[in-house]
Amino acid sequence: MLLSRVADSLFWGARYLERAQDTARIVRSFTELVIDLPISVTSSWEPLLAVTGTRVDYDERYESVEEMPIVRHLVADTANSSSVITCVANARENLRTTREVLPREAWQTVNDLHLYVGANAAGGVERRSRARFLGRVIADGQQLDGVMTTIMNRDEAYEFWRLGESIERADMTTRVVGVRAAALLAEGWAQLPEDGRTVAEVHDDVQWMGLLRSVSALQMYQRVTRGPIDGAGAVRFLLLEPQFPRSVASCAIRVREALTRLPRSKETLPAVDELDIVLAGLQARADDGASLDAAMDEVQLALGTINAVVVDAFVRSDR
Amino acid sequence: MTMAHVRAQVDVWDELVAADGTPRPAAAALLAQLATLEHSELQERQTLAEVDILTMGITFTVYSDGKGIDRAWPFDIIPRVIAASEWRRIEQGLKQRLSAINQFIDDVYHDQNIIRDGVFPADLLQHSVNFRPECVGANPAHGVWAHISGSDLVRDSDGTMYVLEDNLRVPSGVSYVLENRAISKRVFADLFAQQSILPVDSYTDELNRMLVSIAPEGVHNPTIAVLTPGVYNSAYFEHSFLAQRLGAALVEGADLVVADDECVYMRTIGGRERVHVIYRRIDDLFLDPEAFIADSALGVPGLMRAWRAGTVAIANAPGAGVADDKVVYAWVPDIIRYYTGEEPLIPNVPTYRCVYPDEMAYVIEHIDQLVVKPANESGGYGILIGDRASRSELDAHIALIEGDPRNWVAQPILSLSTVPTLCDGEIEPRHVDLRPFILSGAGSYVSAGGLTRVALRKGSLIVNSSQGGGSKDTWIVEAD
């Protein structure tokens, strides 16, 4: 008996909160990476604009592409519709209008996070307080996840929350792989000016570690592979590893589960079948940067189709 | 804090401290405990309460420059205490009052015996803006129309508790009764351990029971929905809170549809689902654009048809507001006598009705000693407190009264009792009222206590949260 309007708000509430956390993870790991790399390796912050898909919006409002304005844009800029501060505010607004179907603690967690972010977002930009700020955003997201997992009925509202969260998570993992992994694979053979060795030979492990960290995957990757990091292996892990809950394949499994438990699955599941087909074709394309970028576009397209099917089946329909 | 901080006052009744400066019996334990706290400790607990209110997201919405702003709910930690023995009498009085009022409403929409018997003037009804011809002949379950009501009580300087007004349309505030208690249980956990304070939490369960009891015939496990005007309404927090506690859907007008079978459905992800009971929190005139305001976007076209066909129950019933009117109020003692054959257990505040020329003349002559109220405004708007108004304000109100006498009543200025309140670190008496909530369905129920509203400005009598009022927890205490 979940209202269509409420389902829509839950779906977007979950997406916004996941996006806030994912952005926090990406900024946090990139900051750590830049601190690790020697100054001779120019570390451009521009990939973060590409990952979050906000380059055009950024260029309209900022002049230089340097660390501070980019981090401000991603974390504390209320004019950026996918900054951490905007996503948390939107998540709160969506939860405020769905409180009747959520555990009370869920609302309190997000409300509390909103108060924290509102008061401390500026500190989230400064390097010295950035990790603490972003860590809190991630921790509160995890607390909310714990609330949902431990005290919420496995009802339609729960499935909608999981649906929004999984689609957003898959989307973000795909962007990270499409932008940064693709770039790393392509750049790996470029030679460094000082000694003729390739970039990959010198800094590859650090870069790949940073990439895995940006989706909190490093430790789990190492547990599964038990060897030094290799680029194609990392890409396969992020996209296809069924054991890792943030991989695109895992997200696809949860999307399927949610849609199976919700009404109208005959109408919605074919879109998940399409995503699975795209994912199945990725195994062979993980080593090649150019092909990978294109492949991620296909995954994004499939995710977009699922999103559209969900809206059509549950939100717009009145049958 | 010491007793010296709560000075006895002349001509004002304090709820916690008697005129000779000793604690009232029911408040003795509280005051003894408070006496052990330093001012700074008390202030610290107040701050903790405010932090809790902020993080728990307990808010109300005010309007300023056309924008709704979510504000933290104002709460003072020092509770108002009522002896259980006194409360039992009030409870009986409120049940008596609402029973009579419901019989009155049902009568007004049917045979109008009370008019034929000469107890209630016919022309008052004809001119009532809250009388709904669309409701004549309707038969809500148990003959009950005002299912959820909030009657505002005030105590005068001699200690008498009066009913100041009855809110029978969409009274709000009950969510704050429950939240205030949740907060004060945290702040004063130590005090609750040492005395017997009636819990308030069962209200929502009783509300659920009442709503089930008014479901259409044959429906035993009804689907209940709370109908809200939406997130911008000043009481949205409460609508959401109640839906959550009831396990009901919180719907807006656009979520509902009346189908060809004259049943009400909500639009869910699985398709349309029948709704049996609607706890509406929007005014009559916005309920159904077919029946009332045609361009109301808040309502549901056809809802009145469905209600009249008996496929859906609406609480409060459309038209119940006919008795929520400061003019009808003046007749409530007669209404109680007429329908119950009993004397009212809680008195009305003496009320002058400007519809009668002699009473209007008295009001105009003594306007500087009276509170003048419009019959149909809520939220404290349009009220004139005679002894605080300038001559030009008084004259402006006299003109308003002469222009539309039926719309005005006046009452003597009561002194409104006080409760010690934390104001900028000092404890000072502030005026309060009390809004208990009364549920009427197959049975009746009165909330344990109610919402104590407090005028935070020194000397002010205006307790509305939209105008600088705050709130307190209300303790019904079993004194030994």
GROMACS .gro file of C-alpha atoms in nm, chain A residues 1-7 92-93 96-100 102-104 107-108 111-112 115 156 160 262-264 313-314 318-319, chain B residues 54-57 59 70 179 223 231 236-237 240-241 243-245 247-252 255 266-273:
model
   62
    1MET     CA    1   0.000   0.000   0.000
    2LEU     CA    2   0.286   0.233  -0.076
    3LEU     CA    3   0.169   0.555  -0.240
    4SER     CA    4   0.327   0.627  -0.576
    5ARG     CA    5   0.425   0.974  -0.460
    6VAL     CA    6   0.593   0.834  -0.152
    7ALA     CA    7   0.771   0.567  -0.356
   92ARG     CA    8   1.646   1.530   0.413
   93GLU     CA    9   1.359   1.693   0.228
   96ARG     CA   10   1.076   1.460   0.568
   97THR     CA   11   0.792   1.375   0.335
   98THR     CA   12   0.823   0.999   0.384
   99ARG     CA   13   0.863   0.987   0.760
  100GLU     CA   14   0.543   0.793   0.800
  102LEU     CA   15   1.042   0.499   0.768
  103PRO     CA   16   1.177   0.415   1.112
  104ARG     CA   17   1.194   0.723   1.326
  107TRP     CA   18   1.472   1.056   0.984
  108GLN     CA   19   1.673   1.159   1.288
  111ASN     CA   20   1.819   1.538   0.998
  112ASP     CA   21   2.123   1.527   1.222
  115LEU     CA   22   2.245   1.999   1.061
  156GLU     CA   23   0.765  -0.197  -0.039
  160PHE     CA   24   1.222   0.126  -0.301
  262LEU     CA   25   0.769  -0.518  -0.595
  263PRO     CA   26   0.452  -0.529  -0.803
  264ARG     CA   27   0.461  -0.535  -1.185
  313ALA     CA   28   0.560   0.148  -1.373
  314PHE     CA   29   0.522   0.297  -1.027
  318ASP     CA   30  -0.260   0.514  -1.236
  319ARG     CA   31  -0.417   0.181  -1.300
  373LEU     CA   32   1.662   2.019   1.679
  374THR     CA   33   1.809   1.676   1.607
  375MET     CA   34   1.475   1.498   1.641
  376GLY     CA   35   1.344   1.745   1.386
  378THR     CA   36   0.933   2.164   1.407
  389ASP     CA   37   1.060   2.539   0.952
  498GLU     CA   38   0.709   1.487   2.182
  542THR     CA   39  -0.737   0.120   0.554
  550VAL     CA   40   0.450   1.979   0.329
  555TYR     CA   41   0.276   1.912   0.848
  556PHE     CA   42   0.506   1.782   1.117
  559SER     CA   43   0.344   1.311   0.940
  560PHE     CA   44   0.388   1.219   1.306
  562ALA     CA   45   0.044   0.893   1.016
  563GLN     CA   46   0.366   0.734   1.139
  564ARG     CA   47   0.216   0.644   1.476
  566GLY     CA   48   0.077   0.315   1.055
  567ALA     CA   49  -0.149   0.500   0.813
  568ALA     CA   50  -0.076   0.643   0.472
  569LEU     CA   51  -0.013   1.017   0.467
  570VAL     CA   52  -0.196   1.132   0.158
  571GLU     CA   53  -0.242   1.456  -0.029
  574ASP     CA   54  -0.306   1.082  -0.409
  585MET     CA   55  -0.535   0.593  -0.320
  586ARG     CA   56  -0.280   0.570  -0.597
  587THR     CA   57  -0.022   0.315  -0.490
  588ILE     CA   58   0.262   0.149  -0.674
  589GLY     CA   59   0.044  -0.160  -0.710
  590GLY     CA   60  -0.251   0.034  -0.851
  591ARG     CA   61  -0.553   0.179  -0.678
  592GLU     CA   62  -0.624   0.075  -0.323
   0.00000   0.00000   0.00000
